[in-house]
PDB file of C-alpha atoms in Angstrom:
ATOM      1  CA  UNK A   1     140.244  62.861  80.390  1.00  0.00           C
ATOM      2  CA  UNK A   2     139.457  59.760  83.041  1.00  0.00           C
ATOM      3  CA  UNK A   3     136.759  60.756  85.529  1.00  0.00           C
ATOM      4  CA  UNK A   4     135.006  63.873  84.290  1.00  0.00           C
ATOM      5  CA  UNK A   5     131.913  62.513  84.191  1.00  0.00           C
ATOM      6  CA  UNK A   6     132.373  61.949  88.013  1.00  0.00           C
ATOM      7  CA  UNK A   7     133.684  65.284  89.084  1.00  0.00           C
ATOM      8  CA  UNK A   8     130.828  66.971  86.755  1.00  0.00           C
ATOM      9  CA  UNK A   9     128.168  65.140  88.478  1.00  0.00           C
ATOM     10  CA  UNK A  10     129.841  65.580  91.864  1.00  0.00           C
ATOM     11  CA  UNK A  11     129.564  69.632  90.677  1.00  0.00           C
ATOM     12  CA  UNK A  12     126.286  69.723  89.192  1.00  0.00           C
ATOM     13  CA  UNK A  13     125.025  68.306  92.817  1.00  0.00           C
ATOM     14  CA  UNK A  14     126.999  70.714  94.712  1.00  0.00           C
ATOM     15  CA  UNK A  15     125.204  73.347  92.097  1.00  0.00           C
ATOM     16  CA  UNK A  16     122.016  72.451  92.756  1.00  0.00           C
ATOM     17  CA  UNK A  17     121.854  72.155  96.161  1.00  0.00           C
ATOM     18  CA  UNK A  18     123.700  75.626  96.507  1.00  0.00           C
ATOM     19  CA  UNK A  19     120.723  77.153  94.154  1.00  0.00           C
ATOM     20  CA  UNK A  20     118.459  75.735  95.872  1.00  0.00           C
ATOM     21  CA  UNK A  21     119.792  76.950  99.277  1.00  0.00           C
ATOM     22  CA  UNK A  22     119.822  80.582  97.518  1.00  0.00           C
ATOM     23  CA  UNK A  23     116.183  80.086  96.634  1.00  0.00           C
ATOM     24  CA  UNK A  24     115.185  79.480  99.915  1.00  0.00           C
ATOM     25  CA  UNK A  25     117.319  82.434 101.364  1.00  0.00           C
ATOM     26  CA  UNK A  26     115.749  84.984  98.588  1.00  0.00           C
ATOM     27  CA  UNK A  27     112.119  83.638  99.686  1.00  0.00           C
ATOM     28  CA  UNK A  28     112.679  84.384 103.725  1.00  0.00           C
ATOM     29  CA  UNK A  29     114.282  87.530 102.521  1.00  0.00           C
ATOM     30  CA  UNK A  30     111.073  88.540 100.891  1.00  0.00           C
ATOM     31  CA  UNK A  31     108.751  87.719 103.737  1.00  0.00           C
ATOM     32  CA  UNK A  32     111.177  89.180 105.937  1.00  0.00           C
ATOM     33  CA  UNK A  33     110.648  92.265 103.385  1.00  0.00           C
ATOM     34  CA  UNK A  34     106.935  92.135 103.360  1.00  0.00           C
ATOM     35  CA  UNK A  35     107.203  92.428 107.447  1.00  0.00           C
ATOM     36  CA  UNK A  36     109.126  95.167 107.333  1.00  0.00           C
ATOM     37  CA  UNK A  37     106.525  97.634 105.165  1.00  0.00           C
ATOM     38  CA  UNK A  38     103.627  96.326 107.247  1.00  0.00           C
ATOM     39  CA  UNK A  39     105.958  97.994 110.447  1.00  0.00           C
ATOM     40  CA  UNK A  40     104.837 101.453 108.489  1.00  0.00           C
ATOM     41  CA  UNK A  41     103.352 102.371 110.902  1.00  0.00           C
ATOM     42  CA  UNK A  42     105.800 104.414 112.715  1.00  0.00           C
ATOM     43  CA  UNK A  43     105.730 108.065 111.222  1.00  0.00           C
ATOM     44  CA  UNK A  44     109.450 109.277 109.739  1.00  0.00           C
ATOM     45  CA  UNK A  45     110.697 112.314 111.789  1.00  0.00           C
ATOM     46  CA  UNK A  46     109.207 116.049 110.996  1.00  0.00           C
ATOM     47  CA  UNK A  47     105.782 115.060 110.924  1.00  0.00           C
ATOM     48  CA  UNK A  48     104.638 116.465 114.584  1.00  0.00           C
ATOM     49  CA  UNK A  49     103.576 120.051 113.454  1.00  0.00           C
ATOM     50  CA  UNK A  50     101.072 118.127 111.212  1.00  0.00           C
ATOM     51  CA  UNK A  51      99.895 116.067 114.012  1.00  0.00           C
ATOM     52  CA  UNK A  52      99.236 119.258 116.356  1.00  0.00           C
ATOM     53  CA  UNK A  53      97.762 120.729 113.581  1.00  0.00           C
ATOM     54  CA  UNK A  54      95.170 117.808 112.837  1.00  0.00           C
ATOM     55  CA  UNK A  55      94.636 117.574 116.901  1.00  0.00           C
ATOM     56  CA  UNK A  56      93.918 121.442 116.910  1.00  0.00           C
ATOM     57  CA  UNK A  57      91.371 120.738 113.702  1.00  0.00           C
ATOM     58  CA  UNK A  58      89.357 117.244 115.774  1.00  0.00           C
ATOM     59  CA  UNK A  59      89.793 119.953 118.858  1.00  0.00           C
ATOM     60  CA  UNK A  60      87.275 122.348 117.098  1.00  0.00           C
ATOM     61  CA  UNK A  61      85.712 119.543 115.435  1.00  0.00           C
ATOM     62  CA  UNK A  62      84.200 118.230 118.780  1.00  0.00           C
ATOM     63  CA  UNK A  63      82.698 121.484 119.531  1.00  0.00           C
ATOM     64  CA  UNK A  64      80.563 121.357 116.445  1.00  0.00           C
ATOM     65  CA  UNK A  65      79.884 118.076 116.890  1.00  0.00           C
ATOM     66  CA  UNK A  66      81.589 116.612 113.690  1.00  0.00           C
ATOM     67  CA  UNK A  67      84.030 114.388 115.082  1.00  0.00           C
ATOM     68  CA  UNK A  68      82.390 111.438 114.218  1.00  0.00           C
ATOM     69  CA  UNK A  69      82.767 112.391 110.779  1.00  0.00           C
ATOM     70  CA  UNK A  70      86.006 112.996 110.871  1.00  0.00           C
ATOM     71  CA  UNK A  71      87.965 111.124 112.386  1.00  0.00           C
ATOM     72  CA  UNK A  72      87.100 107.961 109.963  1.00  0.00           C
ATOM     73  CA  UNK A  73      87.443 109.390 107.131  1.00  0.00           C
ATOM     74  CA  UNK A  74      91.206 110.852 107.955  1.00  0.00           C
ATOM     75  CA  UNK A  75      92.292 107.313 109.408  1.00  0.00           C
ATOM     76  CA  UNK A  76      90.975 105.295 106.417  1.00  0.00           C
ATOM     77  CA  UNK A  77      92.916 107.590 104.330  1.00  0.00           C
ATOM     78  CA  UNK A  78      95.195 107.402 106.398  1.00  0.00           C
ATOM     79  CA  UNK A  79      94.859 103.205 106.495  1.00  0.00           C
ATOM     80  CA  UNK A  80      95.003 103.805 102.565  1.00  0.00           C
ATOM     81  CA  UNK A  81      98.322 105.680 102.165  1.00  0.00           C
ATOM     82  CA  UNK A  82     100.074 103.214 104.323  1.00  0.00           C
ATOM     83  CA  UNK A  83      98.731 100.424 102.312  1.00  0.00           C
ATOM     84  CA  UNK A  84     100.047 102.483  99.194  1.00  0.00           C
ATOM     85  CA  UNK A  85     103.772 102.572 100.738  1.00  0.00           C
ATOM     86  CA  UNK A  86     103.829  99.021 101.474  1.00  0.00           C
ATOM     87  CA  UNK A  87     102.534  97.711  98.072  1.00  0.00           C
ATOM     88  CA  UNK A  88     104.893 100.196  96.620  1.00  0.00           C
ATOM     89  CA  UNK A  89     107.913  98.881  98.761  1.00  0.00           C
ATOM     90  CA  UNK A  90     107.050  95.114  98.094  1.00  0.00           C
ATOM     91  CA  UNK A  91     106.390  95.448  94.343  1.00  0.00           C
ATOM     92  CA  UNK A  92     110.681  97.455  94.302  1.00  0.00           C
ATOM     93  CA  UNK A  93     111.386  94.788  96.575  1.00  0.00           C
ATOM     94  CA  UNK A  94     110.717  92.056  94.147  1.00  0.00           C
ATOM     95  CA  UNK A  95     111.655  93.973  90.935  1.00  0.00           C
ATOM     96  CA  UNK A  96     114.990  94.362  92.284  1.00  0.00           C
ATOM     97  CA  UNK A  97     115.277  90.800  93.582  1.00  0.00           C
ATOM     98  CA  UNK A  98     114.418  89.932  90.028  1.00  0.00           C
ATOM     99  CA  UNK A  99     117.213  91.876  88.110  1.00  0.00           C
ATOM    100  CA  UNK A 100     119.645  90.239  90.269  1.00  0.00           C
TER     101      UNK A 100
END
């Protein structure tokens, strides 16, 4: 067959360049990803009965003095668990990107 060699090459570019542009896209996708779990911040829905019940808890707390204790010790949990989610999130993230 005359000129396969040419329309091969002519695909294998096209290929590459269309792998490469899928590379790129999967790359921002994770950073875009990564953003989005660091945004964690934001408490799901439900949650405000546990709030009033942890203001009502520093609320007695500062009569006895022990807010300084704490207060630090419930936001670097807190600090902790949201670290948790996002490693969690990113680590799915990538595992599913992977069995694509």
């Amino acid at each position: 067959m005359k000129g396969i060699g040419e329309l091969l090459e002519g695909v294998i570019a096209y290929t590459r360049r269309h792998f490469k542009r899928l590379d790129r896209l999967e790359r921002d996708s994770f950073i875009l990803d990564s953003n989005l779990a660091s945004m964690l911040v934001i408490e799901p829905e439900g949650n405000e009965e546990k709030f009033e019940n942890k203001d009502a808890t520093l609320s007695t707390a500062v009569d006895s003095e022990q807010l300084s204790e704490i207060a630090p010790m419930e936001q670097d949990q807190h600090h902790a668990d949201i670290k948790e989610k996002i490693i969690q999130k990113a680590k799915i993230s990538y595992i599913n990107r992977c069995r694509r």
